[in-house]
Amino acid sequence: MKSILVTGGAGFIGSNFVRYMLNKYKDYRIIVLDALTYAGNRENLADLEGDPSYFFYEGDIRDELVVDNLMSNVDAVVNFAAETHVDRSIHEAGMFIETDIKGAFVLLEAAKKYGVKRFLHISTDEVYGSIEDGSFKEGDLLEPNSPYSASKAGGDLLVRSYLKTFGVPVLITRSSNNYGPYQYPEKLIPLFITNAIDNQQLPLYGDGKNVRDWIYVDDNCSGIDAVLHKGETGKIYNIGAGNERENIFITHTILEYLHKPKSLIKPVKDRPGHDRRYSIDTNEIRALGWKPKHNLEDGLKMTIDWYVKNENWWRKIKEKQAEYQRFYEAQYKDR
Ligand code: NAD
Ligand code: TYD
């Protein structure tokens, strides 16, 4: 495997993955296709500019011509491209269906046409829905509860059908919540770190006791690498590090590390359809010899340190996001 098309490679996990792969495999060629939506950012890959093994194309995975052109010349595809934020999906679900389902369809069609050797689709543990006790296994029922997770589940089912019907050699990973450098500051951890740095309030939904299983982004990247090279065609692999914590615990840890007061926490109305707990069984990926390297305590410290050192990166983004928020709230008021 020498040439890999990475879609959504300018986003959070995609950019970390591209960096991870280029560091590890000196003879690989990585071609990034990214539409640079609000969440995509070429600065996430700025240190790779000029590397002869890295190519960047700005384009949409729903664009058949662009996808056809790029797919004709690669051995494998890793599809990260998606709309990814649950809260946005609650307000405007349309683009989630467009990118997470239609986009997957366009990629699968081209993979079928060119006989791509590996089609690795990046999905999420959110497709299983919420679980009170125990952990979801890969074969469990899909019961997504948000337009985001429902769109991702739709993509997963389409991927499965291209294996069964056309023999496209697909694989799927479903990871738990990632955190680390370059995560867009609308998700819990980067939002709370950057708000706390600025002494802004931290809007904690509901009772703050919802549980997420946190994985440091590099550990997800090594898991994706393991599945890409050693995974069994047609299989699904959960990727999680076994760090289940309530949101309030994550919030307190961030505030303590930054020496900020708990009074910054602002309990707010709960998210509609808010999944209570995510938990996944990871025996399948561990059987490939994979295990996470980072514990939550160290991973969180590294992440907070990164945001403290990289204010330039997130301040520009937060300013744009504030504009979006103001525009959005103004529209809402008129309804
Ligand atoms: P992100 O929102 O940071 O990045 C998404 C990227 O996809 C952006 O660069 C964006 O520009 C690009 N993109 C969006 N629509 C596109 C389109 N139509 N054509 C081409 N590019 C497009 O997302 P992320 O957090 O890096 O997540 C990457 C993948 O991992 C997603 O598929 C997501 O569902 C999955 N995932 C994320 C997490 C998490 O905690 N972040 C957990 C499990 C799974
Ligand atoms: P998020 O980072 O949006 O990821 P997901 O919903 O996909 O798991 O949210 C993680 C958890 O944090 C989730 O339980 C919702 C909660 N949350 C807040 O309490 N406040 C916030 O401002 C955000 C963005 C999330």
PDB file of C-alpha atoms and ligand atoms in Angstrom, residues 85-87 126 177 186-188 191-192 203-205 210 212 247 271 274 278, ligand 2:
ATOM      1  CA  HIS A  85     -21.044  18.216  15.666  1.00  0.00           C
ATOM      2  CA  VAL A  86     -24.197  16.889  17.362  1.00  0.00           C
ATOM      3  CA  ASP A  87     -25.467  20.354  18.355  1.00  0.00           C
ATOM      4  CA  GLU A 126     -22.512   7.150  18.646  1.00  0.00           C
ATOM      5  CA  ASN A 177     -14.755  10.590  21.773  1.00  0.00           C
ATOM      6  CA  GLU A 186     -16.971  23.749  19.627  1.00  0.00           C
ATOM      7  CA  LYS A 187     -16.511  20.270  21.133  1.00  0.00           C
ATOM      8  CA  LEU A 188     -16.507  19.847  24.917  1.00  0.00           C
ATOM      9  CA  LEU A 191     -14.374  24.652  24.100  1.00  0.00           C
ATOM     10  CA  PHE A 192     -13.952  24.396  27.856  1.00  0.00           C
ATOM     11  CA  PRO A 203     -21.848  25.790  29.519  1.00  0.00           C
ATOM     12  CA  LEU A 204     -22.359  22.349  31.080  1.00  0.00           C
ATOM     13  CA  TYR A 205     -25.442  20.585  29.720  1.00  0.00           C
ATOM     14  CA  ASN A 210     -23.328  12.178  30.931  1.00  0.00           C
ATOM     15  CA  ARG A 212     -18.094   9.693  27.385  1.00  0.00           C
ATOM     16  CA  ASN A 247     -18.547  15.543  31.844  1.00  0.00           C
ATOM     17  CA  ARG A 271     -29.199  18.966  24.793  1.00  0.00           C
ATOM     18  CA  HIS A 274     -28.706  13.794  24.890  1.00  0.00           C
ATOM     19  CA  TYR A 278     -21.277   5.694  25.525  1.00  0.00           C
TER      20      TYR A 278
HETATM   21  P1  TYD B   2     -19.313  16.842  22.319  1.00  0.00           P
HETATM   22  O1  TYD B   2     -17.886  17.257  22.473  1.00  0.00           O
HETATM   23  O2  TYD B   2     -20.239  17.697  21.534  1.00  0.00           O
HETATM   24  O3  TYD B   2     -19.279  15.352  21.753  1.00  0.00           O
HETATM   25  P2  TYD B   2     -20.510  14.278  21.585  1.00  0.00           P
HETATM   26  O4  TYD B   2     -21.785  14.936  21.914  1.00  0.00           O
HETATM   27  O5  TYD B   2     -20.413  13.939  20.146  1.00  0.00           O
HETATM   28  O6  TYD B   2     -20.169  13.162  22.513  1.00  0.00           O
HETATM   29  O7  TYD B   2     -19.923  16.669  23.774  1.00  0.00           O
HETATM   30  C1  TYD B   2     -19.363  15.803  24.727  1.00  0.00           C
HETATM   31  C2  TYD B   2     -20.234  15.818  25.963  1.00  0.00           C
HETATM   32  O8  TYD B   2     -20.165  17.124  26.546  1.00  0.00           O
HETATM   33  C3  TYD B   2     -21.704  15.565  25.680  1.00  0.00           C
HETATM   34  O9  TYD B   2     -22.260  14.817  26.755  1.00  0.00           O
HETATM   35  C4  TYD B   2     -22.313  16.953  25.646  1.00  0.00           C
HETATM   36  C5  TYD B   2     -21.458  17.724  26.615  1.00  0.00           C
HETATM   37  N1  TYD B   2     -21.293  19.166  26.326  1.00  0.00           N
HETATM   38  C6  TYD B   2     -21.581  20.128  27.300  1.00  0.00           C
HETATM   39  O10 TYD B   2     -21.986  19.797  28.435  1.00  0.00           O
HETATM   40  N2  TYD B   2     -21.406  21.446  26.986  1.00  0.00           N
HETATM   41  C7  TYD B   2     -20.974  21.851  25.754  1.00  0.00           C
HETATM   42  O11 TYD B   2     -20.873  23.083  25.514  1.00  0.00           O
HETATM   43  C8  TYD B   2     -20.670  20.852  24.772  1.00  0.00           C
HETATM   44  C9  TYD B   2     -20.201  21.259  23.407  1.00  0.00           C
HETATM   45  C10 TYD B   2     -20.837  19.532  25.109  1.00  0.00           C
END
